[in-house]
């Protein structure tokens, strides 16, 4: 069920309420403390985009396989954009890009029991109508800027939930290899040499080969050595770009 609020602090916080259960959606027109990954704020103009959180209760999923949830969510976002004629890719771990521009971000927060995942809050910011963005955002875009005009946020949200339910059912059915294969086939910068940076800031050239089921990014370095990196161990080095 979709629960709409005109305003809240962060839908990820609101969705923690015990009344919200599996596949419930907490959607807000605006957030005063929208959170992004790596401690960033999530910026969104009131009413123009989608800012919402979905509650999942994946009790069947071993904790070591929690990255499968990121994959399922990213695939549902890519399919939703495709429903509107947009070809998107997944920038590891789960930013959604159209070309070199970020159109959606995902913040997944897990509540773990001793041996299983008790609850997962999937927070999503998807830019729909916004065309002006703050200068400090490196490369934002929106469905409208990419040519999908006049989309209603509610309609897009409903399309996303159908796609999420479909991918999630495949996870429940144990179709894990197919999910990971599809996720890998949509990876941004896969099999192309690019510049990355370690957490220390030191840069290096490498080629993304795949993402492991644990969520580690496997890259081939310029000298041919292969390494697997966890989230936050390396970053993409992307130039600042504006969609105009
Ligand atoms: C990112 O940094 O790319 C992740 C952004 C996630 C933003 C969404 S907006 C709805 C939900 N509530 C939050 O506070 N954050 C997420």
Short mmCIF file of C-alpha atoms and ligand atoms in Angstrom, two decimals:
data_model
loop_
_atom_site.label_atom_id
_atom_site.label_comp_id
_atom_site.label_asym_id
_atom_site.label_seq_id
_atom_site.Cartn_x
_atom_site.Cartn_y
_atom_site.Cartn_z
CA UNK A 1 0.00 0.00 0.00
CA UNK A 2 1.23 3.53 -0.78
CA UNK A 3 1.21 6.03 2.13
CA UNK A 4 1.68 9.63 1.00
CA UNK A 5 2.89 12.49 3.22
CA UNK A 6 3.30 16.09 2.05
CA UNK A 7 6.35 16.55 4.22
CA UNK A 8 8.64 14.53 6.46
CA UNK A 9 12.25 14.51 7.63
CA UNK A 10 13.32 11.37 5.76
CA UNK A 11 11.06 8.65 4.37
CA UNK A 12 13.69 6.09 5.42
CA UNK A 13 13.14 7.13 9.05
CA UNK A 14 9.35 7.22 8.76
CA UNK A 15 9.28 3.77 7.14
CA UNK A 16 10.91 2.26 10.25
CA UNK A 17 7.53 2.54 12.01
CA UNK A 18 6.23 -0.91 12.99
CA UNK A 19 2.89 -0.28 11.25
CA UNK A 20 4.53 -0.45 7.84
CA UNK A 21 4.94 -3.97 6.56
CA UNK A 22 6.33 -5.83 3.58
CA UNK A 23 5.95 -3.89 0.27
CA UNK A 24 4.42 -0.85 1.98
CA UNK A 25 5.58 2.44 0.50
CA UNK A 26 6.20 5.65 2.43
CA UNK A 27 6.30 8.49 -0.08
CA UNK A 28 6.82 12.18 0.70
CA UNK A 29 6.36 15.32 -1.40
CA UNK A 30 9.35 16.84 0.39
CA UNK A 31 11.94 15.84 2.98
CA UNK A 32 13.81 18.21 5.30
CA UNK A 33 16.58 15.68 6.02
CA UNK A 34 16.69 13.40 2.98
CA UNK A 35 19.78 11.22 3.25
CA UNK A 36 22.05 10.01 0.48
CA UNK A 37 24.91 7.56 0.51
CA UNK A 38 28.30 8.37 2.07
CA UNK A 39 26.70 10.88 4.47
CA UNK A 40 25.46 13.19 1.69
CA UNK A 41 22.09 14.96 1.69
CA UNK A 42 19.54 14.07 -0.96
CA UNK A 43 18.31 17.14 -2.82
CA UNK A 44 14.87 17.19 -4.49
CA UNK A 45 12.47 20.04 -5.32
CA UNK A 46 9.09 19.61 -3.62
CA UNK A 47 6.57 17.74 -5.74
CA UNK A 48 8.80 17.41 -8.82
CA UNK A 49 10.43 14.04 -8.17
CA UNK A 50 9.88 10.81 -6.30
CA UNK A 51 11.33 10.45 -2.81
CA UNK A 52 10.05 7.31 -1.14
CA UNK A 53 10.96 4.22 0.84
CA UNK A 54 9.77 0.65 0.46
CA UNK A 55 9.67 -1.75 3.42
CA UNK A 56 10.81 -5.31 2.70
CA UNK A 57 10.78 -8.27 5.06
CA UNK A 58 13.16 -10.71 3.33
CA UNK A 59 13.27 -13.20 6.21
CA UNK A 60 14.16 -16.00 3.80
CA UNK A 61 17.37 -14.33 2.63
CA UNK A 62 20.66 -15.20 4.40
CA UNK A 63 22.47 -12.11 5.68
CA UNK A 64 25.48 -12.91 3.43
CA UNK A 65 23.17 -12.57 0.42
CA UNK A 66 21.81 -9.12 1.33
CA UNK A 67 23.40 -7.60 -1.79
CA UNK A 68 20.76 -9.46 -3.83
CA UNK A 69 18.29 -6.85 -2.57
CA UNK A 70 20.37 -4.05 -4.10
CA UNK A 71 20.39 -5.94 -7.37
CA UNK A 72 16.62 -6.47 -7.37
CA UNK A 73 15.96 -2.79 -6.62
CA UNK A 74 18.38 -1.56 -9.29
CA UNK A 75 16.83 -3.87 -11.88
CA UNK A 76 13.32 -2.66 -11.02
CA UNK A 77 14.46 0.95 -11.49
CA UNK A 78 16.09 0.18 -14.84
CA UNK A 79 12.91 -1.56 -16.03
CA UNK A 80 10.75 1.34 -14.86
CA UNK A 81 12.85 3.81 -16.85
CA UNK A 82 12.65 1.49 -19.84
CA UNK A 83 8.82 1.60 -19.50
CA UNK A 84 9.22 5.32 -20.27
CA UNK A 85 11.63 4.82 -23.16
CA UNK A 86 14.86 5.49 -21.24
CA UNK A 87 17.91 3.18 -21.36
CA UNK A 88 19.57 3.19 -17.97
CA UNK A 89 22.64 1.53 -16.46
CA UNK A 90 23.63 0.65 -12.93
CA UNK A 91 26.63 2.39 -11.45
CA UNK A 92 27.91 0.08 -8.71
CA UNK A 93 26.47 -0.30 -6.17
CA UNK A 94 23.08 0.99 -7.15
CA UNK A 95 23.09 4.50 -8.61
CA UNK A 96 21.03 4.61 -11.77
CA UNK A 97 22.54 6.43 -14.73
CA UNK A 98 21.26 7.53 -18.12
CA UNK A 99 24.39 8.10 -20.19
CA UNK A 100 26.88 9.77 -17.83
CA UNK A 101 24.18 11.37 -15.69
CA UNK A 102 22.65 10.21 -12.40
CA UNK A 103 18.87 9.95 -12.53
CA UNK A 104 18.21 7.97 -9.33
CA UNK A 105 19.91 7.02 -6.08
CA UNK A 106 19.17 4.26 -3.61
CA UNK A 107 19.87 4.13 0.12
CA UNK A 108 19.27 0.67 1.60
CA UNK A 109 19.20 0.29 5.38
CA UNK A 110 19.09 -3.21 6.88
CA UNK A 111 17.75 -4.25 10.24
CA UNK A 112 19.46 -7.54 11.00
CA UNK A 113 18.37 -10.26 13.46
CA UNK A 114 20.99 -12.76 14.66
CA UNK A 115 20.76 -15.03 11.63
CA UNK A 116 18.47 -13.33 9.12
CA UNK A 117 17.37 -9.98 7.72
CA UNK A 118 14.46 -8.74 9.81
CA UNK A 119 13.57 -5.66 7.77
CA UNK A 120 15.01 -3.69 4.91
CA UNK A 121 14.22 -0.06 4.17
CA UNK A 122 14.84 0.78 0.53
CA UNK A 123 14.98 4.55 0.09
CA UNK A 124 14.79 5.83 -3.47
CA UNK A 125 15.16 9.26 -4.98
CA UNK A 126 14.16 9.33 -8.66
CA UNK A 127 14.33 12.62 -10.54
CA UNK A 128 11.27 13.10 -12.72
CA UNK A 129 10.44 16.73 -13.54
CA UNK A 130 13.34 18.69 -12.09
CA UNK A 131 15.51 20.59 -14.57
CA UNK A 132 17.57 22.89 -12.28
CA UNK A 133 19.94 21.33 -9.79
CA UNK A 134 22.36 22.80 -7.23
CA UNK A 135 25.88 23.40 -8.58
CA UNK A 136 27.48 21.04 -6.10
CA UNK A 137 25.74 17.97 -7.56
CA UNK A 138 28.25 16.45 -9.98
CA UNK A 139 26.05 15.14 -12.81
CA UNK A 140 22.30 15.13 -12.11
CA UNK A 141 19.56 14.49 -14.62
CA UNK A 142 15.83 13.73 -14.63
CA UNK A 143 13.34 11.81 -16.75
CA UNK A 144 12.22 15.10 -18.25
CA UNK A 145 15.76 16.19 -19.14
CA UNK A 146 16.28 12.81 -20.82
CA UNK A 147 13.17 13.24 -22.96
CA UNK A 148 10.44 11.47 -20.93
CA UNK A 149 8.10 14.46 -20.60
CA UNK A 150 4.95 14.86 -18.51
CA UNK A 151 5.38 11.77 -16.30
CA UNK A 152 3.27 11.76 -13.17
CA UNK A 153 5.23 10.76 -10.05
CA UNK A 154 2.38 8.50 -8.82
CA UNK A 155 2.21 6.68 -12.13
CA UNK A 156 6.00 6.17 -12.15
CA UNK A 157 5.86 4.93 -8.54
CA UNK A 158 3.13 2.42 -9.39
CA UNK A 159 5.14 1.18 -12.38
CA UNK A 160 8.21 0.82 -10.16
CA UNK A 161 6.29 -1.22 -7.57
CA UNK A 162 5.09 -3.65 -10.26
CA UNK A 163 8.66 -4.09 -11.46
CA UNK A 164 9.95 -4.49 -7.90
CA UNK A 165 7.33 -7.12 -7.10
CA UNK A 166 8.30 -9.04 -10.24
CA UNK A 167 12.05 -9.02 -9.51
CA UNK A 168 11.49 -9.72 -5.81
CA UNK A 169 9.35 -12.79 -6.66
CA UNK A 170 12.23 -14.09 -8.74
CA UNK A 171 14.47 -13.72 -5.70
CA UNK A 172 11.95 -15.59 -3.53
CA UNK A 173 11.85 -18.31 -6.22
CA UNK A 174 15.65 -18.66 -6.00
CA UNK A 175 16.37 -17.28 -9.46
CA UNK A 176 19.56 -15.70 -8.10
CA UNK A 177 21.92 -16.45 -11.00
CA UNK A 178 19.56 -14.85 -13.52
CA UNK A 179 19.19 -11.74 -11.32
CA UNK A 180 22.96 -11.35 -10.92
CA UNK A 181 23.57 -11.94 -14.61
CA UNK A 182 21.09 -9.24 -15.56
CA UNK A 183 22.57 -6.84 -12.98
CA UNK A 184 26.07 -7.46 -14.33
CA UNK A 185 24.96 -6.99 -17.92
CA UNK A 186 23.73 -3.49 -17.05
CA UNK A 187 26.84 -2.29 -15.20
CA UNK A 188 27.97 1.25 -16.02
CA UNK A 189 31.57 1.34 -17.40
CA UNK A 190 31.79 -2.46 -17.58
CA UNK A 191 34.68 -3.71 -19.73
CA UNK A 192 35.93 -0.17 -20.41
CA UNK A 193 39.16 1.28 -18.95
CA UNK A 194 38.50 4.23 -16.61
CA UNK A 195 40.03 6.08 -13.66
CA UNK A 196 39.10 5.15 -10.08
CA UNK A 197 40.36 6.29 -6.68
CA UNK A 198 41.13 4.45 -3.45
CA UNK A 199 39.67 5.84 -0.21
CA UNK A 200 43.11 7.50 0.31
CA UNK A 201 42.52 9.57 -2.85
CA UNK A 202 45.21 7.81 -4.89
CA UNK A 203 44.02 7.30 -8.46
CA UNK A 204 44.47 4.29 -10.70
CA UNK A 205 43.35 2.98 -14.09
CA UNK A 206 41.25 -0.16 -14.17
CA UNK A 207 38.46 -1.96 -15.99
CA UNK A 208 35.31 -3.15 -14.22
CA UNK A 209 34.69 -6.84 -14.96
CA UNK A 210 31.77 -7.76 -12.71
CA UNK A 211 30.15 -7.53 -9.28
CA UNK A 212 30.30 -10.57 -7.01
CA UNK A 213 27.19 -11.86 -5.21
CA UNK A 214 28.65 -10.32 -2.02
CA UNK A 215 28.55 -6.89 -3.70
CA UNK A 216 32.34 -6.64 -4.18
CA UNK A 217 33.41 -4.93 -7.40
CA UNK A 218 35.88 -6.98 -9.44
CA UNK A 219 38.27 -4.83 -11.49
CA UNK A 220 41.24 -5.59 -13.71
CA UNK A 221 44.15 -3.22 -13.10
CA UNK A 222 46.26 -1.82 -15.94
CA UNK A 223 48.97 -4.46 -15.22
CA UNK A 224 46.43 -7.28 -15.55
CA UNK A 225 46.00 -8.05 -11.82
CA UNK A 226 42.45 -8.65 -10.64
CA UNK A 227 41.13 -7.23 -7.34
CA UNK A 228 37.76 -7.20 -5.60
CA UNK A 229 36.75 -4.09 -3.68
CA UNK A 230 34.06 -3.47 -1.08
CA UNK A 231 31.77 -0.41 -1.13
CA UNK A 232 33.72 2.70 -0.01
CA UNK A 233 37.11 1.09 -0.76
CA UNK A 234 37.13 2.65 -4.22
CA UNK A 235 35.26 5.43 -6.02
CA UNK A 236 34.61 6.35 -9.62
CA UNK A 237 36.44 9.48 -10.82
CA UNK A 238 33.88 11.21 -12.99
CA UNK A 239 34.11 14.71 -14.43
CA UNK A 240 31.52 17.30 -13.33
CA UNK A 241 28.89 17.43 -16.08
CA UNK A 242 25.67 19.37 -16.68
CA UNK A 243 22.71 18.21 -18.76
CA UNK A 244 21.60 21.17 -20.85
C1 LIG B 1 22.20 8.31 -3.02
O1 LIG B 1 23.03 8.96 -2.37
O2 LIG B 1 22.36 8.14 -4.21
C2 LIG B 1 21.01 7.69 -2.34
C3 LIG B 1 19.88 8.67 -2.30
C4 LIG B 1 18.64 8.12 -1.63
C5 LIG B 1 17.62 9.22 -1.43
C6 LIG B 1 16.29 8.69 -1.00
S1 LIG B 1 15.02 9.91 -1.07
C7 LIG B 1 13.93 8.85 -0.22
C8 LIG B 1 14.74 8.14 0.85
N1 LIG B 1 14.76 8.92 2.08
C9 LIG B 1 15.97 9.38 2.35
O3 LIG B 1 16.26 10.08 3.33
N2 LIG B 1 16.85 8.97 1.41
C10 LIG B 1 16.21 8.14 0.42
#
